[in-house]
JSON list of C-alpha atoms in Angstrom, two decimals:
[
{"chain": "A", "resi": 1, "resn": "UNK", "atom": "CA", "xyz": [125.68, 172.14, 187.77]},
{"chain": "A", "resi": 2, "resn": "UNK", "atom": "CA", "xyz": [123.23, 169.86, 185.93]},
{"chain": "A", "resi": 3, "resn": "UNK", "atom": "CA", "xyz": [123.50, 170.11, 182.05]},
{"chain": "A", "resi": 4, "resn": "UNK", "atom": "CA", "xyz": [119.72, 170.80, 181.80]},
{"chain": "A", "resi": 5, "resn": "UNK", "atom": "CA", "xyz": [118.03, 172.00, 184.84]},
{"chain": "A", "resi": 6, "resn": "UNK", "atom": "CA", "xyz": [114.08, 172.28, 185.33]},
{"chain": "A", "resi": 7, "resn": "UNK", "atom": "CA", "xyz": [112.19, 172.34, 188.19]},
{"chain": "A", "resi": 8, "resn": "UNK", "atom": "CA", "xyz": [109.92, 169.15, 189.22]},
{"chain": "A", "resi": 9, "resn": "UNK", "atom": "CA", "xyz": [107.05, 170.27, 190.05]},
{"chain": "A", "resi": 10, "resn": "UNK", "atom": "CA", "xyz": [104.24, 169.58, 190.15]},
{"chain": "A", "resi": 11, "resn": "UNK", "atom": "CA", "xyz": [103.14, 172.47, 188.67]},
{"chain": "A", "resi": 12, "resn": "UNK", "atom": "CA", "xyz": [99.45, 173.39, 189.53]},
{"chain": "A", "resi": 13, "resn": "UNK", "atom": "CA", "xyz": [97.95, 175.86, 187.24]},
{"chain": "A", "resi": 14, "resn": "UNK", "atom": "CA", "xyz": [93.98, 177.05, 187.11]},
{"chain": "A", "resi": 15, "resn": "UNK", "atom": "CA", "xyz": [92.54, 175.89, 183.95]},
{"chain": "A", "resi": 16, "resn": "UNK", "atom": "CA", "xyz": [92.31, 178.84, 181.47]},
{"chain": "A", "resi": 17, "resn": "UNK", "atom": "CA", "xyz": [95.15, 180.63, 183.18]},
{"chain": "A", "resi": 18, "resn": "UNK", "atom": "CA", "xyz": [98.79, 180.48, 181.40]},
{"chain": "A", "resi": 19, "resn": "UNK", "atom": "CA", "xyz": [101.50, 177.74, 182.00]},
{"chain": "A", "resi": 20, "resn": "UNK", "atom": "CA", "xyz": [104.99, 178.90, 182.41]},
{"chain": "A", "resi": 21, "resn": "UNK", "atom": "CA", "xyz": [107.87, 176.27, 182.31]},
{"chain": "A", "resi": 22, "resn": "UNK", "atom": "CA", "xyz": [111.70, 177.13, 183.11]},
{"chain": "A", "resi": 23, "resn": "UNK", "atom": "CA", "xyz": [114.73, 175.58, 181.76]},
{"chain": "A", "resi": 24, "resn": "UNK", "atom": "CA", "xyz": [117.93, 176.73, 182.38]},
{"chain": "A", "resi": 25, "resn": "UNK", "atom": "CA", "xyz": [120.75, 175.56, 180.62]},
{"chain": "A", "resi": 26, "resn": "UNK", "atom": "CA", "xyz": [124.66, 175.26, 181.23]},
{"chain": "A", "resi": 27, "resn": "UNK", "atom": "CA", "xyz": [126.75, 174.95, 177.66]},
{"chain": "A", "resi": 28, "resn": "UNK", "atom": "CA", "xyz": [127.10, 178.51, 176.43]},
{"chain": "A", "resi": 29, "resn": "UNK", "atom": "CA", "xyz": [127.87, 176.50, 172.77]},
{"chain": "A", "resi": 30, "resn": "UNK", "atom": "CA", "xyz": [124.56, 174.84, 172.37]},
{"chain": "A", "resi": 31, "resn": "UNK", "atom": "CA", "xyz": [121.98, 176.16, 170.02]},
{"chain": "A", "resi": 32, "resn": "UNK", "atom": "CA", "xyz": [119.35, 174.03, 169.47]},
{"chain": "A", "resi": 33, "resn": "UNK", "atom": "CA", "xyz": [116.35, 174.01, 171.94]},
{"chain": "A", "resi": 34, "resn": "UNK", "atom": "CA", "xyz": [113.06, 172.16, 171.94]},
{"chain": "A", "resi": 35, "resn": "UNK", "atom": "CA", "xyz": [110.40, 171.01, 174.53]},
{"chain": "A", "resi": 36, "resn": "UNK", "atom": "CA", "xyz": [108.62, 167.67, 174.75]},
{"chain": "A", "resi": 37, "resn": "UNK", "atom": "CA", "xyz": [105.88, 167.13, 176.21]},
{"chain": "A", "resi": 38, "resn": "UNK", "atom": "CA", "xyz": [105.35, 163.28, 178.00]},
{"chain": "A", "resi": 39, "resn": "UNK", "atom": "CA", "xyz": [102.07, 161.93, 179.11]},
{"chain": "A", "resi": 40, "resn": "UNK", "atom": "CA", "xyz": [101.83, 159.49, 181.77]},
{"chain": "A", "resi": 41, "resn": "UNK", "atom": "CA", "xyz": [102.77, 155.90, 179.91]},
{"chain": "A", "resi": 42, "resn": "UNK", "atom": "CA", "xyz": [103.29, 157.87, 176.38]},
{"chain": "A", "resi": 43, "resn": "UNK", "atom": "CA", "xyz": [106.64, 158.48, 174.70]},
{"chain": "A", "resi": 44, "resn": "UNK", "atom": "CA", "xyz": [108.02, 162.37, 174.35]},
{"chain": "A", "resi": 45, "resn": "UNK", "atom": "CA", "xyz": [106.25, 164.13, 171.81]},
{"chain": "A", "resi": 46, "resn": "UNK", "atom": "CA", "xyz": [108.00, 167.00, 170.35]},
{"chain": "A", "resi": 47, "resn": "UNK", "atom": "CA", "xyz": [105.52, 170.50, 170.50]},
{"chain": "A", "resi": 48, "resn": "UNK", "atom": "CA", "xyz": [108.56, 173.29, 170.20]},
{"chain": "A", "resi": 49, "resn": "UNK", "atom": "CA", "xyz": [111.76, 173.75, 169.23]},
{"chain": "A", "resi": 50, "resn": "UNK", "atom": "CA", "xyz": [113.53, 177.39, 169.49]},
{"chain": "A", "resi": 51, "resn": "UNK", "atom": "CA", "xyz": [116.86, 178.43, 167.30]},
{"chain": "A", "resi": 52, "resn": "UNK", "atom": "CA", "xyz": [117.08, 182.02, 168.11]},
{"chain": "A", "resi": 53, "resn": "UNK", "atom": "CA", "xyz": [116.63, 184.57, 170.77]},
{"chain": "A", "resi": 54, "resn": "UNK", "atom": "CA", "xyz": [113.46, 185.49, 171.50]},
{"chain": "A", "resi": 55, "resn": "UNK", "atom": "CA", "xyz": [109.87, 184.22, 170.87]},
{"chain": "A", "resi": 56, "resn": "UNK", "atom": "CA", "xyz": [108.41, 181.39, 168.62]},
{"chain": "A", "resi": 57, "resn": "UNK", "atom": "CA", "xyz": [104.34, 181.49, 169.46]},
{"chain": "A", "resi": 58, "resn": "UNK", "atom": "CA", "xyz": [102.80, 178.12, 167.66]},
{"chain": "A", "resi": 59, "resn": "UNK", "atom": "CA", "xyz": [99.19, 178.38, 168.79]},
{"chain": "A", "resi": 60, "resn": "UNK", "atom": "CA", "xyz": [98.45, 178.06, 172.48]},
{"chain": "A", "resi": 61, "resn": "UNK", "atom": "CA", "xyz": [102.38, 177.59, 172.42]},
{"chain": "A", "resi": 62, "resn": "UNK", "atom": "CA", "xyz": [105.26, 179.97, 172.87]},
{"chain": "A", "resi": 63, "resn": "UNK", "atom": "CA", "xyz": [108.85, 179.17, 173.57]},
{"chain": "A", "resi": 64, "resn": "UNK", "atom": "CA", "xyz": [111.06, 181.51, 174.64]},
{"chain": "A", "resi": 65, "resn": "UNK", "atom": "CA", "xyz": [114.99, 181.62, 174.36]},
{"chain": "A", "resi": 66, "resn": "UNK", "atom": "CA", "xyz": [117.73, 184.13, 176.17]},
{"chain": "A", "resi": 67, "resn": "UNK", "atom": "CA", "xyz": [121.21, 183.08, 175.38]},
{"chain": "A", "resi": 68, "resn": "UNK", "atom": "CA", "xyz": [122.45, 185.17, 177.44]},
{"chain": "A", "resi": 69, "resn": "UNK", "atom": "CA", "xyz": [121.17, 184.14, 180.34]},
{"chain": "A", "resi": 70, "resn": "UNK", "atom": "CA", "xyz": [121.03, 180.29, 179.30]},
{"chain": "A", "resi": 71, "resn": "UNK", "atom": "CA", "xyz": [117.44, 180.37, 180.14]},
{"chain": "A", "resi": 72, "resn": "UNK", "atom": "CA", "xyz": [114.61, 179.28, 177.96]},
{"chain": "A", "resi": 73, "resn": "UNK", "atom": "CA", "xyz": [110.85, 178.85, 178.62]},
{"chain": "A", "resi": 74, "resn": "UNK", "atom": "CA", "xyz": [107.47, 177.75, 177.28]},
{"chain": "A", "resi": 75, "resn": "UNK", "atom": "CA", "xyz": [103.93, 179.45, 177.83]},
{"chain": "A", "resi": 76, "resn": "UNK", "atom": "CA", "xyz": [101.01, 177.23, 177.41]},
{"chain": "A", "resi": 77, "resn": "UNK", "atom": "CA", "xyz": [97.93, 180.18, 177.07]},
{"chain": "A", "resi": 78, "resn": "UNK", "atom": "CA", "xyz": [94.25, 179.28, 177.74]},
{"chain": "A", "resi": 79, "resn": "UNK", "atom": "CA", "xyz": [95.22, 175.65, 179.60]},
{"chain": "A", "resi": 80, "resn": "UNK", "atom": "CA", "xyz": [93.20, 173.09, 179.20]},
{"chain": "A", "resi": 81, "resn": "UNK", "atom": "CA", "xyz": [93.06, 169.86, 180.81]},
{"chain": "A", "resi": 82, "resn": "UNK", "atom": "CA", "xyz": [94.51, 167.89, 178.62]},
{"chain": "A", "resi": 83, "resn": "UNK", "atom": "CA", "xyz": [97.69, 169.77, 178.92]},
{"chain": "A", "resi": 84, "resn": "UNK", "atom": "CA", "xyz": [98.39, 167.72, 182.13]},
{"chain": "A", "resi": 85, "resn": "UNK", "atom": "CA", "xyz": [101.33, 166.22, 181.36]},
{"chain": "A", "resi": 86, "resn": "UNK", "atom": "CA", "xyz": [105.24, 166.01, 182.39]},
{"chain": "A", "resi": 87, "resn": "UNK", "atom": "CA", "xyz": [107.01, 169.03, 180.22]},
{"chain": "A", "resi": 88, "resn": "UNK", "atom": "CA", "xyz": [110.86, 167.69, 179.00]},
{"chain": "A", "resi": 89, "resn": "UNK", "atom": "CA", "xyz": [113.09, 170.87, 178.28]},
{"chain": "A", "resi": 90, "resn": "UNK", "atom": "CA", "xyz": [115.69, 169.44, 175.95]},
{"chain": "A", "resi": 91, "resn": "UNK", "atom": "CA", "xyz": [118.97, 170.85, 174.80]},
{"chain": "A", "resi": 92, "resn": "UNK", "atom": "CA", "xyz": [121.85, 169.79, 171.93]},
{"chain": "A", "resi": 93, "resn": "UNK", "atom": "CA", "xyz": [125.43, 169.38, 173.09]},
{"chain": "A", "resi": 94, "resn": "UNK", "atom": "CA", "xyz": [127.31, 169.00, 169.99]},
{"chain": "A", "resi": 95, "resn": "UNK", "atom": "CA", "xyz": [124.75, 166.04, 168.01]},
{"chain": "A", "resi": 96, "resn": "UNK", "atom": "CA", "xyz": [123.82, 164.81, 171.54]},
{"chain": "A", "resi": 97, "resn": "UNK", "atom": "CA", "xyz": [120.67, 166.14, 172.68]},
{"chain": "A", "resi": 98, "resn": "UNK", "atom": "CA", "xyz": [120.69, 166.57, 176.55]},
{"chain": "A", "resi": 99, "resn": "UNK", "atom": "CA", "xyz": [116.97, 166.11, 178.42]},
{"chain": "A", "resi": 100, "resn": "UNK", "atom": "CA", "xyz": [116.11, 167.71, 181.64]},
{"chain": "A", "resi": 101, "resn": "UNK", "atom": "CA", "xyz": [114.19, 165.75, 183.97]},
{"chain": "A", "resi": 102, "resn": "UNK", "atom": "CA", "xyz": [111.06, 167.26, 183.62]},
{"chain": "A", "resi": 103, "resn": "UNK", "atom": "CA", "xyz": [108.29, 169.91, 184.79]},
{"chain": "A", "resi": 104, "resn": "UNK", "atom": "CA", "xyz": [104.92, 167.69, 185.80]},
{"chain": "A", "resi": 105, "resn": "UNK", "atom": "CA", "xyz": [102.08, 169.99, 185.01]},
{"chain": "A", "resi": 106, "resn": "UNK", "atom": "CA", "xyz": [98.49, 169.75, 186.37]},
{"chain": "A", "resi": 107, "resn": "UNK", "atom": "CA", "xyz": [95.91, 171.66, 185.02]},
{"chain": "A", "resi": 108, "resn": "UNK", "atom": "CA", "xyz": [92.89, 172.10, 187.53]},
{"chain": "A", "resi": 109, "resn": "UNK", "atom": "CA", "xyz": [89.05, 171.99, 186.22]},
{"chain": "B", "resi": 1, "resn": "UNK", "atom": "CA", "xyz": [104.11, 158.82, 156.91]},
{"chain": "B", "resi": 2, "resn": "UNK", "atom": "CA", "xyz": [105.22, 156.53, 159.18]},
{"chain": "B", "resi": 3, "resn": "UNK", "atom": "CA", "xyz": [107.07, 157.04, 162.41]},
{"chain": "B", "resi": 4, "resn": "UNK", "atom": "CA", "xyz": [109.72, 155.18, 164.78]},
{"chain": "B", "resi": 5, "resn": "UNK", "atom": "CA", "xyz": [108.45, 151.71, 165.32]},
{"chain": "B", "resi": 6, "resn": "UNK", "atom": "CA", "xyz": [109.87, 149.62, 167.94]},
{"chain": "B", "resi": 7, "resn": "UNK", "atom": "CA", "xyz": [109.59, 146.21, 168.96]},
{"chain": "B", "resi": 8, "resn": "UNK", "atom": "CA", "xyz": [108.28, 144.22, 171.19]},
{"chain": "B", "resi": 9, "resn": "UNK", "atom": "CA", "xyz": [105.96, 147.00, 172.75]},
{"chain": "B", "resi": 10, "resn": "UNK", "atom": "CA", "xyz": [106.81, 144.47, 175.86]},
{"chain": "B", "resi": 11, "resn": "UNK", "atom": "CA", "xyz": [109.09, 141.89, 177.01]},
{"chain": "B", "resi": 12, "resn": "UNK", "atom": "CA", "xyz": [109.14, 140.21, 180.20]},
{"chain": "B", "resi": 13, "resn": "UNK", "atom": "CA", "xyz": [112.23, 137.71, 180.93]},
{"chain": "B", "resi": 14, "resn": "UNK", "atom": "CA", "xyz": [113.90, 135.64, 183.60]},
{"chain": "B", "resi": 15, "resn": "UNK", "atom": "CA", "xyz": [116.88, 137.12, 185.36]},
{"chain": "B", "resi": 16, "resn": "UNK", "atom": "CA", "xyz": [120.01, 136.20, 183.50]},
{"chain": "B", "resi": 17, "resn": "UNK", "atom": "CA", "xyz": [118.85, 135.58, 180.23]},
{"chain": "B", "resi": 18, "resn": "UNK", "atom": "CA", "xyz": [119.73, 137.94, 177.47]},
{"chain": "B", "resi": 19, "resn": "UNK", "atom": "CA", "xyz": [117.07, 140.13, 175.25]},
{"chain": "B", "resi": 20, "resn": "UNK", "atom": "CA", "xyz": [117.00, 142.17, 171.72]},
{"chain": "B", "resi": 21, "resn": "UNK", "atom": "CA", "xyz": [114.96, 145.14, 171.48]},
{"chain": "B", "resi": 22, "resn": "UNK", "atom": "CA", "xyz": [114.82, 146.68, 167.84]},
{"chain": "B", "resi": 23, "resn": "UNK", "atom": "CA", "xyz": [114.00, 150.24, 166.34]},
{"chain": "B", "resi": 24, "resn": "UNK", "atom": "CA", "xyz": [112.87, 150.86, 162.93]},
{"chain": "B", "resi": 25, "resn": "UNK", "atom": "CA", "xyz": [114.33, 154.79, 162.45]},
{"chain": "B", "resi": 26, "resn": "UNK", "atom": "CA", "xyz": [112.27, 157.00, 160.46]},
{"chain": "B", "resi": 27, "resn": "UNK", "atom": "CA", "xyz": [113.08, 156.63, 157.01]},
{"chain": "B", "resi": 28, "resn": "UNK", "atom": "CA", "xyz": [115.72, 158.43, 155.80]},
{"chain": "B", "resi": 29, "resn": "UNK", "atom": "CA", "xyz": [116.89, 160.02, 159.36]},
{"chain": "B", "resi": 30, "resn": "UNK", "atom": "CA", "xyz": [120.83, 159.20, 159.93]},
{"chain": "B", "resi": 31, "resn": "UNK", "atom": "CA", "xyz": [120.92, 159.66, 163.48]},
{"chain": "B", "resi": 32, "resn": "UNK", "atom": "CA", "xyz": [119.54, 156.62, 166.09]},
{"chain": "B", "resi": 33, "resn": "UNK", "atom": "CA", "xyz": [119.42, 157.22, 169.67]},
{"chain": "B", "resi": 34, "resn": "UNK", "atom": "CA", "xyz": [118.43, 155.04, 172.47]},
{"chain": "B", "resi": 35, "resn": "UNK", "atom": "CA", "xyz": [117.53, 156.20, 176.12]},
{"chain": "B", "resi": 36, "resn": "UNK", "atom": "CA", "xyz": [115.98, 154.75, 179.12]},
{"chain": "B", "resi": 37, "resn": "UNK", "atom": "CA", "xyz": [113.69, 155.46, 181.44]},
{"chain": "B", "resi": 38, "resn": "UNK", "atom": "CA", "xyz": [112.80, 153.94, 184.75]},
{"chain": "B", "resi": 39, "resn": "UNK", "atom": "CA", "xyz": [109.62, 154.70, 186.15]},
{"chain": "B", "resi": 40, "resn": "UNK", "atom": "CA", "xyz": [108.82, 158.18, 187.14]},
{"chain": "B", "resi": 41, "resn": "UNK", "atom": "CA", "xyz": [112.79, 159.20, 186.02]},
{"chain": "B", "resi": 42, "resn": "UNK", "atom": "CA", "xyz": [113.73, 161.40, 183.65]},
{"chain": "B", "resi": 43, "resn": "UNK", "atom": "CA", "xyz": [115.58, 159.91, 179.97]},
{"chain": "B", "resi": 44, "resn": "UNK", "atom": "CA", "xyz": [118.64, 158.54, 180.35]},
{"chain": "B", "resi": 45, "resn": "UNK", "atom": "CA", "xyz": [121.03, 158.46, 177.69]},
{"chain": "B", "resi": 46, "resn": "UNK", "atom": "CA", "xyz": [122.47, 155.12, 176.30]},
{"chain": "B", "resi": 47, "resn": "UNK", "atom": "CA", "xyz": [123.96, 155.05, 172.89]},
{"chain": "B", "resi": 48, "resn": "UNK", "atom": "CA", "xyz": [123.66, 157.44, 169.99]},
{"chain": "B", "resi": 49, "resn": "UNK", "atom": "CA", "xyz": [124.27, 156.38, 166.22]},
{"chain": "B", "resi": 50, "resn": "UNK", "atom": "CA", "xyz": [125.01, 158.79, 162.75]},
{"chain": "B", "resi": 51, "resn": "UNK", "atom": "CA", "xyz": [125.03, 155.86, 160.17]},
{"chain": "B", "resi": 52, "resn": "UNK", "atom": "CA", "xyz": [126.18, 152.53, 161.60]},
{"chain": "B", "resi": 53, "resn": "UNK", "atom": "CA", "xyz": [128.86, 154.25, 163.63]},
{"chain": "B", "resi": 54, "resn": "UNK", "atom": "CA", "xyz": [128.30, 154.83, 167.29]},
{"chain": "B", "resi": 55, "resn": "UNK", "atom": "CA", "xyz": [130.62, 158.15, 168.08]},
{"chain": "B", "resi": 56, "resn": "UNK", "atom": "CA", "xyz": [129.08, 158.35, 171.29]},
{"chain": "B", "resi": 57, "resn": "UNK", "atom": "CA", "xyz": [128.26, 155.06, 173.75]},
{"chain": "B", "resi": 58, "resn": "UNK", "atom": "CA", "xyz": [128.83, 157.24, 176.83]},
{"chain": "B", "resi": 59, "resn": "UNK", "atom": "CA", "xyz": [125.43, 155.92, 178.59]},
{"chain": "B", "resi": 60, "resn": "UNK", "atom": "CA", "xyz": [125.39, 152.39, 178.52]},
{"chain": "B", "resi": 61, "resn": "UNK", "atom": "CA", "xyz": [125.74, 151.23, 181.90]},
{"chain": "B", "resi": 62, "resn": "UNK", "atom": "CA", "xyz": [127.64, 148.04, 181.92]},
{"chain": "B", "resi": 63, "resn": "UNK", "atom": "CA", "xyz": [129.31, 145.56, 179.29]},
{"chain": "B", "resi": 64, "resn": "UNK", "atom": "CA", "xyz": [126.05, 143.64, 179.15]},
{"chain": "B", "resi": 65, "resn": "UNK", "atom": "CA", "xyz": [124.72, 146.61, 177.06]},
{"chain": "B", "resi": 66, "resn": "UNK", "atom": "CA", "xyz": [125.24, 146.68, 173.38]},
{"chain": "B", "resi": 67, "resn": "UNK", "atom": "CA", "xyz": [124.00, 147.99, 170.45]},
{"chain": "B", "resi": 68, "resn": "UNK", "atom": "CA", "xyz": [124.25, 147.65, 166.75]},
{"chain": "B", "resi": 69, "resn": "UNK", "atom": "CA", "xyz": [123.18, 149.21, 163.39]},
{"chain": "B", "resi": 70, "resn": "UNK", "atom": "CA", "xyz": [123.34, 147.99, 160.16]},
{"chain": "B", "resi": 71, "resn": "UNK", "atom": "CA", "xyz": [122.71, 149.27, 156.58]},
{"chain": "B", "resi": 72, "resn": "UNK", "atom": "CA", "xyz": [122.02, 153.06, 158.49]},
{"chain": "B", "resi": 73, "resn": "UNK", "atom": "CA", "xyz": [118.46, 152.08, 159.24]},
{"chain": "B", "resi": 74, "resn": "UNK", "atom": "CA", "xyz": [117.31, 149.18, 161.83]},
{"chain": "B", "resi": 75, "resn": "UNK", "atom": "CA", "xyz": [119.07, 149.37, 164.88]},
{"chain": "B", "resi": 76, "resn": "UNK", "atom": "CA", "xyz": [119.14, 146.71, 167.78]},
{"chain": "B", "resi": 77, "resn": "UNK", "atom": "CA", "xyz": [119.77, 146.73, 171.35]},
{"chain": "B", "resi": 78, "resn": "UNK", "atom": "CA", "xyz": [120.98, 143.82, 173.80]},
{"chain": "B", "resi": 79, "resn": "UNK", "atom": "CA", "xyz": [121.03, 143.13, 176.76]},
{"chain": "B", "resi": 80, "resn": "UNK", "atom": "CA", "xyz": [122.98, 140.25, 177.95]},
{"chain": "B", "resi": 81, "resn": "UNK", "atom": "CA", "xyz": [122.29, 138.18, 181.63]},
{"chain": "B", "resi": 82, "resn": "UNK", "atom": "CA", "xyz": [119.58, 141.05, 182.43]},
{"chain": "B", "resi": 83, "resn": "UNK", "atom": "CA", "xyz": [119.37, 142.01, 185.38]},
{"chain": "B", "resi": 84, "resn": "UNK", "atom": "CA", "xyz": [115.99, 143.28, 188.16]},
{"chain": "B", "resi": 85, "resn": "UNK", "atom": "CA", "xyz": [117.59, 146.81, 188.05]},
{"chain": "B", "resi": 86, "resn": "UNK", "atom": "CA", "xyz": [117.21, 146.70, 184.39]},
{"chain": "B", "resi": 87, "resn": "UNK", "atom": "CA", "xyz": [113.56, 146.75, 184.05]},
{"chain": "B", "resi": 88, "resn": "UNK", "atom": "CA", "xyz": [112.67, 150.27, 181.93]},
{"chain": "B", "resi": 89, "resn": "UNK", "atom": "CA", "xyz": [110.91, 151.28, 179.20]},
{"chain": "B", "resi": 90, "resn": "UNK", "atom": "CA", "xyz": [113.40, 151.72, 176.29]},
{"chain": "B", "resi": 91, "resn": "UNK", "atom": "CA", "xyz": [113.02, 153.99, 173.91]},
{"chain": "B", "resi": 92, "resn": "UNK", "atom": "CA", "xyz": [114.56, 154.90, 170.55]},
{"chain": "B", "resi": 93, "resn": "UNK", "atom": "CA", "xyz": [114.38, 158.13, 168.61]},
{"chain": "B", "resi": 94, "resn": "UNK", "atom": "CA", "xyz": [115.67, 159.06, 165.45]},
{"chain": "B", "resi": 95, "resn": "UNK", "atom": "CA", "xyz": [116.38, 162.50, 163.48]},
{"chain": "B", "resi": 96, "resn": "UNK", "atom": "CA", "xyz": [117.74, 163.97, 160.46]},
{"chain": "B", "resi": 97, "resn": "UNK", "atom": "CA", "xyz": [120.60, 165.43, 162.11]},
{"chain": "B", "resi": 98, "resn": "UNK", "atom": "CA", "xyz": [123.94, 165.56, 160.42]},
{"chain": "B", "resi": 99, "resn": "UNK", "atom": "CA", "xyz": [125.36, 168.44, 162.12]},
{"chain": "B", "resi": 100, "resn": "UNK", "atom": "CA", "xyz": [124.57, 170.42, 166.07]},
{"chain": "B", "resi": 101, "resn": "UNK", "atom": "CA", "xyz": [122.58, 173.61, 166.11]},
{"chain": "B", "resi": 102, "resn": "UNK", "atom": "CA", "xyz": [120.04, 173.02, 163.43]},
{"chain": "B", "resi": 103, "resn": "UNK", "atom": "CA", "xyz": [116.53, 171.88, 162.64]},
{"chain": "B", "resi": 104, "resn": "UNK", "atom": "CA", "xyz": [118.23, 168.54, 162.22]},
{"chain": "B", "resi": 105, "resn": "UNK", "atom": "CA", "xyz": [118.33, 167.76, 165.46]},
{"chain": "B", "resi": 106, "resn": "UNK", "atom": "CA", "xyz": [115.05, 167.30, 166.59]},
{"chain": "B", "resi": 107, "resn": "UNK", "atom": "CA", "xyz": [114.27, 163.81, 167.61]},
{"chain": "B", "resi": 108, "resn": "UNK", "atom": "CA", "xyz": [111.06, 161.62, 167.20]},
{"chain": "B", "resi": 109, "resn": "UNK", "atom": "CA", "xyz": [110.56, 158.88, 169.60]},
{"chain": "B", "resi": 110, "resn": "UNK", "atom": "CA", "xyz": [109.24, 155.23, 169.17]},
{"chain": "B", "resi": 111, "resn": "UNK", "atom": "CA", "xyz": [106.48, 154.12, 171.38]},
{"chain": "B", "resi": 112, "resn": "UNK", "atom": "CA", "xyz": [109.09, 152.31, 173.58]},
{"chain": "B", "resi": 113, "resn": "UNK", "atom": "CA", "xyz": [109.77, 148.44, 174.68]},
{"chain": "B", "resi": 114, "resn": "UNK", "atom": "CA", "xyz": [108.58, 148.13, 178.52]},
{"chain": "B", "resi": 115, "resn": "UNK", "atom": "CA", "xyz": [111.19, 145.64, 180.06]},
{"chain": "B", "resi": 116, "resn": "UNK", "atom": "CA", "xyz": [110.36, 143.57, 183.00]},
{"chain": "B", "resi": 117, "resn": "UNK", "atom": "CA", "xyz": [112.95, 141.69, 184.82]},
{"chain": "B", "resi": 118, "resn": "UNK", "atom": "CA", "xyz": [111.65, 138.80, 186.92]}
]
C-alpha cells in the first residue's frame, strides 16, 4: 500500500459546482495533514493544513480529516476556473512529510 | 517577508559534468528539504536537513547525489557526472519544524531549478 494514496484524475468538475479531493493515508501515527495545490510549471503552494478530526473551512476551502478511517479530503465550493490545477495531499511521517502524487483538477466554463 | 529562493531558476549542462543547485531557506526555519520532480510525476523525496545534519538521505538516488548545509541556513545540492535521466525540476522547501505532528511542519517551496541534461 502506497504511503499517500490519491486518485489521478483528471478530475472534471462544472464551474460553480463543489470540488471534492480524496486522500487516503496508511501510518495510523501521523498527525499532520495539509494540501498543496500545484499549477502547471509553478511550485506547491500550501492552501490547508488539518491537525484534528473533523472540519477546517478557510474560505472557498474546507479540509476534512477522519483518523479513523485514514482518510482526509478537501472541498473547493463555488469553483472557479482558476482552481484548475494538480491538488498534492501531503502527510508527516515522523519530520518527513510524505506527498501523494496528485489529483489534476479541471474546472469547466 | 521573503520566501525560499533558489538558484539558478535554470541550468542546462553537458552529460558528465557535475552541477550545484542552492536554496536560500526561509529565515529562521531549521528544517531543509529537497525533492524532485520529473515532468508530469509526482515529488520525489531526496534529502531532508534539521540544522546542518541530514537524519534522513533516504531519496537520493545514486552516489553522484549530495547535499550539504552549512551555518543552518543555505543549503546546496550536487550532482556529480549528471546524467539524461537526471533532468527535473528541483525543488527545495523549508519549515519551522522541530518536532512531527505540529504546525511546524508545514513546508514552503522555492520556485525550483529546471535541470536539463544534454
Amino acid at each position: 500500500q502506497k504511503e499517500v494514496e490519491q486518485n489521478s484524475g483528471p478530475l472534471s468538475v462544472p464551474e460553480g459546482a463543489i470540488a471534492s479531493l480524496n486522500c487516503t493515508y496508511s501510518d495510523r501515527g501521523s498527525q499532520s495533514f495539509f494540501w498543496y495545490r500545484q499549477y502547471s510549471g509553478k511550485s506547491p503552494e500550501l492552501i490547508m493544513s488539518i491537525y484534528s478530526n473533523g472540519d477546517k473551512e478557510d474560505g472557498r476551502f474546507t479540509a476534512q480529516l477522519n483518523k479513523a478511517s485514514q482518510y482526509v479530503s478537501l472541498l473547493i465550493r463555488d469553483s472557479q476556473p482558476s482552481d484548475s490545477a494538480t491538488y498534492l495531499c501531503a502527510v508527516n511521517r515522523d519530520d518527513k512529510i510524505i506527498f501523494g502524487k496528485g489529483t489534476r483538477l479541471h474546472i469547466l466554463p | 517577508g521573503a520566501g525560499v529562493s533558489q538558484s539558478p531558476s535554470n541550468k542546462v549542462t553537458e552529460k558528465g559534468k557535475d552541477v550545484e543547485l542552492r536554496c536560500d531557506p526561509i529565515s529562521g526555519h531549521t528544517a531543509l528539504y529537497w525533492y524532485r520532480q520529473s515532468l508530469g510525476q509526482g515529488l520525489e523525496f531526496l534529502i531532508y536537513f534539521q540544522g546542518n545534519s541530514a537524519p534522513d538521505k533516504s531519496g537520493l538516488p545514486s552516489d553522484r547525489f549530495s547535499a550539504e548545509r552549512t551555518g543552518g541556513s543555505v543549503s546546496t545540492l550536487t550532482i556529480q557526472r549528471t546524467q539524461q535521466e537526471d533532468s527535473a525540476v528541483y525543488l527545495c522547501a523549508s519549515s519551522s519544524a522541530r518536532f512531527s505532528g505540529g504546525r511546524d511542519n508545514e513546508q514552503f517551496f522555492g520556485p525550483g531549478t529546471r535541470l536539463t541534461v544534454l
